[in-house]
Short mmCIF file of C-alpha atoms in Angstrom, two decimals:
data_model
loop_
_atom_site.label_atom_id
_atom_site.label_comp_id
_atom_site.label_asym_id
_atom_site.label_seq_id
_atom_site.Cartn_x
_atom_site.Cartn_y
_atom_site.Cartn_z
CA UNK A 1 46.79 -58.72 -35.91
CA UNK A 2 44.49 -56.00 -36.38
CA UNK A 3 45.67 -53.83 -39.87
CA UNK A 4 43.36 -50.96 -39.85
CA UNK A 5 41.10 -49.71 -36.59
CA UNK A 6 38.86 -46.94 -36.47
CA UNK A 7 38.00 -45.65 -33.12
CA UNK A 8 34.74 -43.24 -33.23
CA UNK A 9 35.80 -41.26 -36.37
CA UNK A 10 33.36 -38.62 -37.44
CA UNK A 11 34.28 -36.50 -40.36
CA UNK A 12 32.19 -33.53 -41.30
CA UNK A 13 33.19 -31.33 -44.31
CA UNK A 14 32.79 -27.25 -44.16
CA UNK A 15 30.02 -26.47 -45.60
CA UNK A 16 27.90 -29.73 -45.38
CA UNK A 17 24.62 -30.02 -43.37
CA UNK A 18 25.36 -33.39 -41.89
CA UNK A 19 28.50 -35.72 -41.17
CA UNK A 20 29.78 -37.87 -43.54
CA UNK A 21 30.97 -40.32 -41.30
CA UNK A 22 29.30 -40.53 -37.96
CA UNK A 23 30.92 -42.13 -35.00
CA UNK A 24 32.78 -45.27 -36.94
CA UNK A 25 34.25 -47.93 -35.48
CA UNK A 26 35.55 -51.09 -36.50
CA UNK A 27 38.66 -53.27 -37.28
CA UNK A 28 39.96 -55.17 -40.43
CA UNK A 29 42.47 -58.40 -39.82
CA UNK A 30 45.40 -58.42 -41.56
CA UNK A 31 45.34 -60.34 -44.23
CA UNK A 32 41.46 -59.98 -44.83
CA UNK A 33 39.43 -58.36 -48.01
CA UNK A 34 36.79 -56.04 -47.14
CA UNK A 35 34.69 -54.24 -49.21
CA UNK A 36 32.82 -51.15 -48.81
CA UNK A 37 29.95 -50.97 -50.02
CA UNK A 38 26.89 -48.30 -50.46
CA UNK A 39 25.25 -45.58 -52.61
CA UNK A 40 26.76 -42.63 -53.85
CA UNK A 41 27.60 -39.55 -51.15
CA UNK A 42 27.34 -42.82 -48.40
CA UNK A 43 30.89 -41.44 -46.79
CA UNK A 44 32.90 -45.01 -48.76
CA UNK A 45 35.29 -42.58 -50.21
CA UNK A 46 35.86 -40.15 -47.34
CA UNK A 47 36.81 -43.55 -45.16
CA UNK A 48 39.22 -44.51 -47.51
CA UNK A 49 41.11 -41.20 -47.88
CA UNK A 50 41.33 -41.08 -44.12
CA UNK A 51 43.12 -44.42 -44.46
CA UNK A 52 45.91 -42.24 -45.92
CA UNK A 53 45.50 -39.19 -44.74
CA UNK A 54 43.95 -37.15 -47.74
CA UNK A 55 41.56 -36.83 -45.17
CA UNK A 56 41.82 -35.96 -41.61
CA UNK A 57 39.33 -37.06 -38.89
CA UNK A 58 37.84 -34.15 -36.90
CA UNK A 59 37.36 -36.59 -33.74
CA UNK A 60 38.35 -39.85 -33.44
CA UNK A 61 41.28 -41.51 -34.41
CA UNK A 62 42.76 -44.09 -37.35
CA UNK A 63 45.23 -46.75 -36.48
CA UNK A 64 47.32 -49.06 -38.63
CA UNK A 65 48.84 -51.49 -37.59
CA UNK A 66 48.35 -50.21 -33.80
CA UNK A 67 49.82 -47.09 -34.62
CA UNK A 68 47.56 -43.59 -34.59
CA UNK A 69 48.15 -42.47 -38.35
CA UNK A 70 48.13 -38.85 -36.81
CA UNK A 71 51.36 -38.94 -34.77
CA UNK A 72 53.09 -41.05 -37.86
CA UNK A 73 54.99 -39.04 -40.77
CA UNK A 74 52.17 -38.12 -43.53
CA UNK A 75 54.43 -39.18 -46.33
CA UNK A 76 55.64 -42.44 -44.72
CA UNK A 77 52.15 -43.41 -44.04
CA UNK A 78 51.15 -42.90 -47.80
CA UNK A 79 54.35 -44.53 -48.97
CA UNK A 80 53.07 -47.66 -46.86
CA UNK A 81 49.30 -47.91 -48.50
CA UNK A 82 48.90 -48.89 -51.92
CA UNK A 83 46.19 -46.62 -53.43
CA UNK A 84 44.26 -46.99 -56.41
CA UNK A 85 41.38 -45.02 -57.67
CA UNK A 86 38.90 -45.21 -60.80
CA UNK A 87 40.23 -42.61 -62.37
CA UNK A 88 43.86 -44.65 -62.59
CA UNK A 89 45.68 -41.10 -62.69
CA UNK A 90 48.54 -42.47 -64.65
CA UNK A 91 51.41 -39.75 -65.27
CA UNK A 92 50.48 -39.08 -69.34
CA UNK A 93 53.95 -37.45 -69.41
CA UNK A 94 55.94 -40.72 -68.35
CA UNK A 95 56.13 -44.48 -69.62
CA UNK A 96 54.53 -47.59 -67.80
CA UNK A 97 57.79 -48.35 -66.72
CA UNK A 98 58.53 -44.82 -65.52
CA UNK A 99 54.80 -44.73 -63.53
CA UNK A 100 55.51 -48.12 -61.98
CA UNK A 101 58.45 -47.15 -60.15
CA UNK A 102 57.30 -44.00 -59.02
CA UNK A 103 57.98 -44.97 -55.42
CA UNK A 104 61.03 -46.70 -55.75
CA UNK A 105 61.91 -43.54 -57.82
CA UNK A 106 61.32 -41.36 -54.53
CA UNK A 107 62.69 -43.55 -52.05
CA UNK A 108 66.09 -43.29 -54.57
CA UNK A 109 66.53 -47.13 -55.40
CA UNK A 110 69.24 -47.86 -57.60
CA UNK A 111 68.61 -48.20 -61.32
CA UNK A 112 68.88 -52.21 -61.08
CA UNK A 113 67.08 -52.51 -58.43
CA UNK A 114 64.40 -50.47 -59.85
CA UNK A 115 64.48 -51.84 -63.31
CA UNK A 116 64.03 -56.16 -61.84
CA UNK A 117 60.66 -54.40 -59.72
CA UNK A 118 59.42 -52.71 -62.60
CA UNK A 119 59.81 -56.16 -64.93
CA UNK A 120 58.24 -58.19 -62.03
CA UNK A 121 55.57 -56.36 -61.33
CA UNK A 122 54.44 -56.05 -64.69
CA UNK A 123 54.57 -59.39 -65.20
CA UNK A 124 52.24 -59.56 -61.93
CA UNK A 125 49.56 -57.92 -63.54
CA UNK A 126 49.72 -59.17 -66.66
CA UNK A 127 51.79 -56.95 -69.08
CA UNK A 128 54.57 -58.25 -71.11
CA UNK A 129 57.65 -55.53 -69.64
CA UNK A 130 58.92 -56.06 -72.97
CA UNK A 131 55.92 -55.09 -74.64
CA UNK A 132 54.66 -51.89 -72.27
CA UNK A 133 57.11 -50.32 -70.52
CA UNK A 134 58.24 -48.15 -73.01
CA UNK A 135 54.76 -47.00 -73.85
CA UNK A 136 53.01 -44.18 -72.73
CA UNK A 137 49.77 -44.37 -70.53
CA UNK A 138 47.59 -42.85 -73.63
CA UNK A 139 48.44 -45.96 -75.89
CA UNK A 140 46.81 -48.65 -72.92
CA UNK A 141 43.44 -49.38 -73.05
CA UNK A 142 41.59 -48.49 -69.98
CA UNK A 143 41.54 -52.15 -68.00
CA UNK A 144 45.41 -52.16 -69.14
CA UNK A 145 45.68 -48.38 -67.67
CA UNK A 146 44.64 -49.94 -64.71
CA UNK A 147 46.37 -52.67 -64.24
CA UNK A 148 49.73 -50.26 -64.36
CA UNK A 149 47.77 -48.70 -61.73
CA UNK A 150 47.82 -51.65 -59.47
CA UNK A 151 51.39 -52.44 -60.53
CA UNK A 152 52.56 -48.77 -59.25
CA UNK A 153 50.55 -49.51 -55.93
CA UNK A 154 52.15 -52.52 -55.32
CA UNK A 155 55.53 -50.88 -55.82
CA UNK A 156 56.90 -50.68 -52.54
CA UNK A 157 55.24 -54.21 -51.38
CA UNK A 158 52.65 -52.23 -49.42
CA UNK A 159 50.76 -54.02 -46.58
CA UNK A 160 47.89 -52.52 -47.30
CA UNK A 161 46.13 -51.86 -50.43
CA UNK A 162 43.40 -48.90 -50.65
CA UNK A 163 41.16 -49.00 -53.40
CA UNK A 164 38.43 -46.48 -54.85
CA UNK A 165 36.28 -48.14 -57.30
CA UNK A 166 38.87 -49.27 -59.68
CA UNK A 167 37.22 -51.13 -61.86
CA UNK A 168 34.35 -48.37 -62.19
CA UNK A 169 35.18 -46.88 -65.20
CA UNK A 170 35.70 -50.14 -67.12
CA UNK A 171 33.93 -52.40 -69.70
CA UNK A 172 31.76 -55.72 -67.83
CA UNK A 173 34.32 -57.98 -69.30
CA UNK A 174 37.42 -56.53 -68.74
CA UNK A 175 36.15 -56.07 -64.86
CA UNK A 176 35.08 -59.20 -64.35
CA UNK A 177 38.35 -60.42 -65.31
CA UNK A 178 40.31 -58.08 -63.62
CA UNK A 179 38.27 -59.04 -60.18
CA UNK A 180 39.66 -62.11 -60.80
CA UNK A 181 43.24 -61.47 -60.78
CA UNK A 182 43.12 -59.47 -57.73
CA UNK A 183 41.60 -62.38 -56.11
CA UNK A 184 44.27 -64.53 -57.01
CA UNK A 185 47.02 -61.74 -56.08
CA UNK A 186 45.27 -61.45 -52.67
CA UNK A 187 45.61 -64.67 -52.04
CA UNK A 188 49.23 -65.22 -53.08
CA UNK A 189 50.50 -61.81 -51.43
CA UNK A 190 48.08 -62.28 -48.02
CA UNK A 191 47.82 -58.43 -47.69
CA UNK A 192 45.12 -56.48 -46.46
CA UNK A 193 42.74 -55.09 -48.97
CA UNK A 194 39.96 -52.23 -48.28
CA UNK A 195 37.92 -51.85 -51.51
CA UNK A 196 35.09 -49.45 -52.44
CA UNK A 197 32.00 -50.25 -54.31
CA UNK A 198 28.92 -48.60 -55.17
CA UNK A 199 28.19 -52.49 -57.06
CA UNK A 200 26.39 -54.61 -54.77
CA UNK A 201 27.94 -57.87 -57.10
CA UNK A 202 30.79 -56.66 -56.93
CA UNK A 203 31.26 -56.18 -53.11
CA UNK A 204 29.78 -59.92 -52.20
CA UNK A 205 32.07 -61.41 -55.41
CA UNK A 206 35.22 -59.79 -53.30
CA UNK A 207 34.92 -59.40 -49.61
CA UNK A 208 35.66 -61.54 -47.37
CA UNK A 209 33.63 -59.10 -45.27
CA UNK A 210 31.69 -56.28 -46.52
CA UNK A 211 30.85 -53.46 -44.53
CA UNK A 212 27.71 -51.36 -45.76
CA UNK A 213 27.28 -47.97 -45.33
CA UNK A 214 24.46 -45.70 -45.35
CA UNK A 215 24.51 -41.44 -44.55
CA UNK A 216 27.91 -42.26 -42.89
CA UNK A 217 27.07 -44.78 -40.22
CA UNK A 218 27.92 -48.08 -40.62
CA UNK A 219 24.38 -49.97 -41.21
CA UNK A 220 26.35 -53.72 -41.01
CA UNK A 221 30.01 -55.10 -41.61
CA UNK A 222 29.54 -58.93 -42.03
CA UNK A 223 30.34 -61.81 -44.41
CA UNK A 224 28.70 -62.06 -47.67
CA UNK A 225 26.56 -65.09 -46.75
CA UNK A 226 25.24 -64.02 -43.62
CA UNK A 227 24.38 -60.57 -45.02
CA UNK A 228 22.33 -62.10 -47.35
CA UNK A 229 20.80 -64.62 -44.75
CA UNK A 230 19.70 -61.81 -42.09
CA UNK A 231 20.10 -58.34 -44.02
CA UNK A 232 20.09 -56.00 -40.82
CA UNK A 233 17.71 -53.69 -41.95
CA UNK A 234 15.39 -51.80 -44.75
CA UNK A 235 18.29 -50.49 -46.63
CA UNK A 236 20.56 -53.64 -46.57
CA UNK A 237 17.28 -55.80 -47.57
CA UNK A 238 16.51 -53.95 -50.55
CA UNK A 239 20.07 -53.59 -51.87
CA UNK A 240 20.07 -57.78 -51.66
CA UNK A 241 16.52 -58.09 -53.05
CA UNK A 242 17.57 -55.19 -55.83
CA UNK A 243 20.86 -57.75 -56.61
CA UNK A 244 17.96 -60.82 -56.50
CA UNK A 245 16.15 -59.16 -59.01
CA UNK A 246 18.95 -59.25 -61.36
CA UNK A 247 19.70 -62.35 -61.12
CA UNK A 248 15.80 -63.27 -62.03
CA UNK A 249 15.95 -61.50 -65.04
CA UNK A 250 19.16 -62.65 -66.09
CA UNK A 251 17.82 -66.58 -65.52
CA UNK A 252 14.43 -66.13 -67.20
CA UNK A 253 17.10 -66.20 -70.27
CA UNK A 254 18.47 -69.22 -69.56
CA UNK B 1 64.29 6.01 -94.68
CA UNK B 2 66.95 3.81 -95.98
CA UNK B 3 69.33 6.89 -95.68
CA UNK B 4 68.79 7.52 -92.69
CA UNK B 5 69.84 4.12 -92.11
CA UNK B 6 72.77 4.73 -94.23
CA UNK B 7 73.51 7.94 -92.50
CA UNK B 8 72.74 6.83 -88.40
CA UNK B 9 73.18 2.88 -88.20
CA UNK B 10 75.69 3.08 -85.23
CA UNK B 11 72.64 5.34 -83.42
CA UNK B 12 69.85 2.51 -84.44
CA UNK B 13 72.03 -0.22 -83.73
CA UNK B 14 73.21 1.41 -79.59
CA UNK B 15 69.31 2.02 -79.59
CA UNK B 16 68.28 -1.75 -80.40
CA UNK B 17 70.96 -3.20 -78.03
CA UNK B 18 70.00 -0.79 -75.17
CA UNK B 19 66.31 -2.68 -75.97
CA UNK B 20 67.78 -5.64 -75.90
CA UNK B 21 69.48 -5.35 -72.47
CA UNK B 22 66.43 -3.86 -71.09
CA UNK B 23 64.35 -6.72 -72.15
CA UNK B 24 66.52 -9.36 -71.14
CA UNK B 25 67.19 -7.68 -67.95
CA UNK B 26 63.12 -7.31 -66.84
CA UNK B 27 62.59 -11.63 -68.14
CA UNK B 28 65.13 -12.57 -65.99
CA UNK B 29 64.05 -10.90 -63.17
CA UNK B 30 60.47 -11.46 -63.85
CA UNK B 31 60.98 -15.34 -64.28
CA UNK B 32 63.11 -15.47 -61.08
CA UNK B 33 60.16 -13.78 -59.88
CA UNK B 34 57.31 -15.28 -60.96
CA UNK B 35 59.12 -18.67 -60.05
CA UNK B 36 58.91 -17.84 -56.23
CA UNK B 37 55.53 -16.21 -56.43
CA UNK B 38 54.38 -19.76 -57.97
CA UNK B 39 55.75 -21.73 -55.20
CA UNK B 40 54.32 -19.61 -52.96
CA UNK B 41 51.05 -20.21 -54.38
CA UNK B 42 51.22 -23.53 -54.09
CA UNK B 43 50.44 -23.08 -50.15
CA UNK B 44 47.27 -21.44 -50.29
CA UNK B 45 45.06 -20.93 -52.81
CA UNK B 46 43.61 -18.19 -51.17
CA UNK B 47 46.99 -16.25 -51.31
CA UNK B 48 47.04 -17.06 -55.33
CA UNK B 49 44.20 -15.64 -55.81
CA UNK B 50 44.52 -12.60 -54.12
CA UNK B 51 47.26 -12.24 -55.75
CA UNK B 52 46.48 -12.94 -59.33
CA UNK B 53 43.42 -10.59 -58.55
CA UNK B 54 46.11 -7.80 -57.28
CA UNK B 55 48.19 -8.27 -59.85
CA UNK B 56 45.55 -7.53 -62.69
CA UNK B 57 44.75 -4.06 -60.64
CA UNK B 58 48.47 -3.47 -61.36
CA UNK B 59 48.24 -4.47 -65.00
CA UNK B 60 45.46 -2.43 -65.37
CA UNK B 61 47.79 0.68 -64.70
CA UNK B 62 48.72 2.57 -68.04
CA UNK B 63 53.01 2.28 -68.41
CA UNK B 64 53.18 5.79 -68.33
CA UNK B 65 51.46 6.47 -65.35
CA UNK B 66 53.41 3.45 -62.95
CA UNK B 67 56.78 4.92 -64.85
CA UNK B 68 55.80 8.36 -63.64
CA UNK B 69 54.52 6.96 -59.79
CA UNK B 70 57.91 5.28 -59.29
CA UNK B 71 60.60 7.89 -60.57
CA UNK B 72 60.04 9.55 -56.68
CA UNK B 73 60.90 6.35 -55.42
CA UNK B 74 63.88 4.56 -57.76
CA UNK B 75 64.30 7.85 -60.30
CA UNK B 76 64.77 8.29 -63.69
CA UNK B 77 66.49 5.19 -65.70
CA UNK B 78 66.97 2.24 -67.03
CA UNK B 79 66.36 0.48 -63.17
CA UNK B 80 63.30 2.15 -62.83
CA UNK B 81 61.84 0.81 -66.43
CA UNK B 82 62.66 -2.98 -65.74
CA UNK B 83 61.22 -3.11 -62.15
CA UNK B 84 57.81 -1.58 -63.73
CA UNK B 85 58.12 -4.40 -67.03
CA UNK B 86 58.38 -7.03 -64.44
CA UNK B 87 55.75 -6.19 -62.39
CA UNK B 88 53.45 -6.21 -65.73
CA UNK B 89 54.91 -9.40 -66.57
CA UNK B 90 54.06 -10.77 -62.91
CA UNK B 91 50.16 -10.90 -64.15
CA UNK B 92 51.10 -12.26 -67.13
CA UNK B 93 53.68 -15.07 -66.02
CA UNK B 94 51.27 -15.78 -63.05
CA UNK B 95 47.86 -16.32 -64.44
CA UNK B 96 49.51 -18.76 -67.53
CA UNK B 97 51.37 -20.58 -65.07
CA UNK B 98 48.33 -21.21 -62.16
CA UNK B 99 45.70 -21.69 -64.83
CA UNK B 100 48.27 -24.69 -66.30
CA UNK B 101 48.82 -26.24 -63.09
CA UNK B 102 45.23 -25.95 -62.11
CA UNK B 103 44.65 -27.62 -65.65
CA UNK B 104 46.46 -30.84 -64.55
CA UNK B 105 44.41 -34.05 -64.62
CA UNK B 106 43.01 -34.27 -60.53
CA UNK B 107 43.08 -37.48 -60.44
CA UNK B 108 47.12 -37.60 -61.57
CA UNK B 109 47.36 -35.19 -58.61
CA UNK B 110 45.34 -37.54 -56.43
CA UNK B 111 47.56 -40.83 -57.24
CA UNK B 112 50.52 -38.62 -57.01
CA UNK B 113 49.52 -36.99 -53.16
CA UNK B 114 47.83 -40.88 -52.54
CA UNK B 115 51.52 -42.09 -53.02
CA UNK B 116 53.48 -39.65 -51.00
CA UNK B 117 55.10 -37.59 -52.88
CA UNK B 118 55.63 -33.94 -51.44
CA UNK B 119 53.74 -30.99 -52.37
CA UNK B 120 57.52 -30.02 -53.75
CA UNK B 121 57.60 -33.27 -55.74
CA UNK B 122 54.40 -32.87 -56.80
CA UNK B 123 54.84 -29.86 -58.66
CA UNK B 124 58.68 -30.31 -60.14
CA UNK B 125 57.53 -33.82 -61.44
CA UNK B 126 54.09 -33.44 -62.11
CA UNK B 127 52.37 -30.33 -62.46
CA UNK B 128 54.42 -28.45 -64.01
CA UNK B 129 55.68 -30.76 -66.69
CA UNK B 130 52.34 -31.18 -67.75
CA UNK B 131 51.65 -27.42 -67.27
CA UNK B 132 54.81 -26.68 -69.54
CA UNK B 133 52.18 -25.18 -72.59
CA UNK B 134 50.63 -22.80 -70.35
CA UNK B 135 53.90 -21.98 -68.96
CA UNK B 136 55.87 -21.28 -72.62
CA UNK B 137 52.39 -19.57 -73.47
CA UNK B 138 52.84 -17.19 -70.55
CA UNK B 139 56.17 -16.28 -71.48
CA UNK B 140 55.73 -15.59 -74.73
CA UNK B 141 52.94 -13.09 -74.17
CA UNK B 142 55.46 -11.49 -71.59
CA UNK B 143 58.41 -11.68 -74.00
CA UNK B 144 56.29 -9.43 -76.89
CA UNK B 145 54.07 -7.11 -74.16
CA UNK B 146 57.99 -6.47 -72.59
CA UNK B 147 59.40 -5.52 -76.04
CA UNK B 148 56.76 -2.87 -76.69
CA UNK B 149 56.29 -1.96 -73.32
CA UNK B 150 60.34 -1.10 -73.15
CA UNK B 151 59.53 1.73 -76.06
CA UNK B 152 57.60 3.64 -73.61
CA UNK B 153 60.65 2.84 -71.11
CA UNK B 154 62.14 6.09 -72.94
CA UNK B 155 60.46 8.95 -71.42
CA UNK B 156 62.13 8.06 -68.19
CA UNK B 157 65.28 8.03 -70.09
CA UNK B 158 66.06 4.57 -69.66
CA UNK B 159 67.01 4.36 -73.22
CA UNK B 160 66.23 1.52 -76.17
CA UNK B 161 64.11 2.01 -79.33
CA UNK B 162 61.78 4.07 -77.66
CA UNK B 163 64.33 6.81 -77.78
CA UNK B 164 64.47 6.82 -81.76
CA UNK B 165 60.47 6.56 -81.92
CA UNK B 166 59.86 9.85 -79.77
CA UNK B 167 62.53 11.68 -80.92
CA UNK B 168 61.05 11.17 -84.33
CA UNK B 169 57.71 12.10 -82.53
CA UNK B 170 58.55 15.19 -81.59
CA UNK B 171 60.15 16.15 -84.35
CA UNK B 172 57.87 15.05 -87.24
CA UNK B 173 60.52 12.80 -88.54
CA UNK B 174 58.56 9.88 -90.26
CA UNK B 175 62.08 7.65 -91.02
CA UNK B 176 62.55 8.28 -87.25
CA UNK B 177 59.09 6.85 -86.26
CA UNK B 178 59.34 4.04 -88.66
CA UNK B 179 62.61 2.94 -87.69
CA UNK B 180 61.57 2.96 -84.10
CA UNK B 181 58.53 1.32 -84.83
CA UNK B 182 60.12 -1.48 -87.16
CA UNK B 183 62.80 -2.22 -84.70
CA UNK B 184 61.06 -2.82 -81.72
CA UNK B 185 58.40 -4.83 -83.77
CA UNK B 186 61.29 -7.07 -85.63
CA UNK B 187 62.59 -7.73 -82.27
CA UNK B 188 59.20 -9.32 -80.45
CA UNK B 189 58.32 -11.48 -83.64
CA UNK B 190 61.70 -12.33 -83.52
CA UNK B 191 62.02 -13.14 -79.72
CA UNK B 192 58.54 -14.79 -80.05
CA UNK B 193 59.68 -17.05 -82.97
CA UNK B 194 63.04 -18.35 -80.98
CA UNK B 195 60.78 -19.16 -78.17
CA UNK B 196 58.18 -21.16 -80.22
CA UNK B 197 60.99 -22.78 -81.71
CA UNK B 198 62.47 -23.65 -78.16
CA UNK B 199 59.02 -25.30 -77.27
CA UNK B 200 58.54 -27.36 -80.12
CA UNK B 201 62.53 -28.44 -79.11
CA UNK B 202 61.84 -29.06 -75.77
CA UNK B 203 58.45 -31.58 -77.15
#
């Protein structure tokens, strides 16, 4: 089944000299991880904001599921993406506990109901409920922030997850171990996961398919190995020879 | 001074409890106010800012001149000070309030819009908890500008502390001018002090 379509979406912002997205297309399985990758001002964040509607195509249309997003209620269609972004935007003014069941909050589950959620999904990222949900968002550390992030997003058992860079902001460890986890969660949970990266590693460590992007058109939306086996062009070639490089320097210490 | 005190309490006293009313009269409306002028805002920032910016025109009016331009319109009186104190306080309330919620964190509002909540939710859960400091801060400055302002509120007969102040004016009567004076200054530390006390309650 086909999660997320994009039928010839262009997206131009007042103001701007160009598009930002250019006559997409494509479709993600259900089920699959994809990764966006490509440099900064590339049009990865604008296509994940039109995902859920923070954004609104000016031609084209966005389909989840089958369903045009456009004719669906805004708030339901929000309510049905997880969304997570680098800058975590945590509620300073409530508890972990309190900023995990946000959702549930809204859509008025009772208290127990609420409260097991809250415990389990803690526990599904890693935090003690015991230990964090009375704290406040300030006391975390910022891979910890995040993980409450991801816990809140999962809230409502979304189908599909929407992430901005979420690991962005944080320390090579804590990342790499984080990328981990969410691995392992997709796996065990078998949703659909769009994730944007400006990190070439990054996007070939996590998608099952990454789909490049360069001054809003899509430049090639394939699997990891055979991007790196035929890049499709200039830009995708020296994004995998930049990533090569790395790796040189990296063994010449080995 | 003191016997004049002595000699005229009952006429202080009516004075500072016509103040009183006055005051309480123009927050309450000016809150109630300011509250739907906010939510209006929240639909267009365009509209805020036109307003803000007409609002400081407004401000920018001396008392005695928009006391004067409305006494055609709602006459001489106590109903005629408070609508002019709560149109001051509109700048006032306004600016403290937008600036706080434009202060919020924008990616708390982004995760909070990403997740669905209303534009409604957004702001009783989110913004303006975490604009409450700009919001206490706005009505303080209203509370003491509406205390002083009310003296003025006198030479449209409307009454209050104002009264005692240019009676003693016009009639060279420093205990009357001090009395005013100390009055209607007592009362906005005062009024300030309860509400920074009700802030650090509410922390």
């Amino acid at each position: 089944m086909t999660a997320i379509e994009f039928q010839n979406v262009s997206k131009r912002f007042p103001g701007a000299g160009r598009n930002a997205l250019e006559d997409l297309s494509f479709a993600v399985s259900e089920g699959e991880f994809v990764t966006v990758l490509g440099p900064s001002g590339c049009g990865k964040t604008t296509l994940l904001k039109l995902i859920n509607r923070l954004y609104e195509p000016d031609s084209g249309r966005v389909l989840l599921f089958g369903e045009d997003i456009r004719t669906a209620d805004l708030v339901q269609v929000r309510r049905r993406t997880g969304y997570v972004i680098q800058q975590i935007g945590l509620f300073p003014h409530w508890t972990i506990g309190e900023n995990v069941a946000t959702v549930p909050k809204l859509l008025k589950w009772d208290k127990a109901r609420i409260e097991a959620r809250t415990d389990e999904l803690l526990r599904l990222v890693g935090l003690e409920p015991e230990e964090y949900k009375k704290r406040y968002p300030s006391q975390l550390s910022g891979g910890q922030q995040q993980r409450v992030g991801l816990a809140r997003a999962l809230a409502v058992d979304p189908k599909i997850m929407l992430m901005d860079e979420p690991f962005g902001a944080l320390d090579s460890i804590t990342r790499g171990k984080l990328q981990r986890e969410l691995l392992t969660l997709h796996r065990e949970t078998g949703k659909t996961f769009l994730f944007v990266t400006h990190d070439i590693d990054e996007a070939f460590l996590l998608g099952s398919r990454v789909l490049i992007l360069d001054g809003g058109k899509i430049v090639q939306f394939d699997t990891p190995e055979a991007i790196i086996r035929c890049p499709a062009q200039g830009f995708v070639r020296s994004l995998v020879d930049a990533a090569k490089e790395r790796g040189r320097f990296w063994e010449a210490y080995l | 001074m003191i016997n004049y005190l002595v000699r005229y309490y009952d006429r202080l006293l009516t004075a500072l409890l016509e103040h009183l009313e006055i005051v309480l009269l123009a927050m309450v409306f000016s809150v109630i106010l300011a509250a739907g002028l906010t939510l209006l805002c929240q639909f267009s920032r365009r509209f805020a800012r036109l307003l803000v910016h007409g609002l400081s025109v407004l401000y920018s009016v001396p008392s005695l001149a928009l006391l004067a331009l409305l006494i055609p319109l709602t006459g001489l009186g106590k109903t005629t000070a408070v609508i002019v104190l709560v149109l001051y306080n509109q700048y006032l309330l306004l600016r403290n309030i937008l600036a706080g919620l434009d202060q919020v964190d924008p990616g708390v509002v982004e995760a909070a819009t990403g997740m669905g909540m209303t534009r409604w939710q957004l702001l009783r859960q989110i913004k303006l908890p975490l604009a409450r400091k700009a919001v206490i801060a706005g009505l303080r400055i209203a509370l003491v500008s509406t205390v002083s302002i009310a003296t003025i509120a006198a030479a449209i007969n409307a009454g209050g502390l104002g009264t005692v102040l240019f009676d003693g004016l016009r009639t060279m009567n420093t205990a009357k001018i001090l009395w005013g004076s100390l009055l209607s200054a007592a009362l906005a530390l005062g009024a300030d002090r309860l509400l920074a006390l009700a802030e650090r309650k509410t922390e």
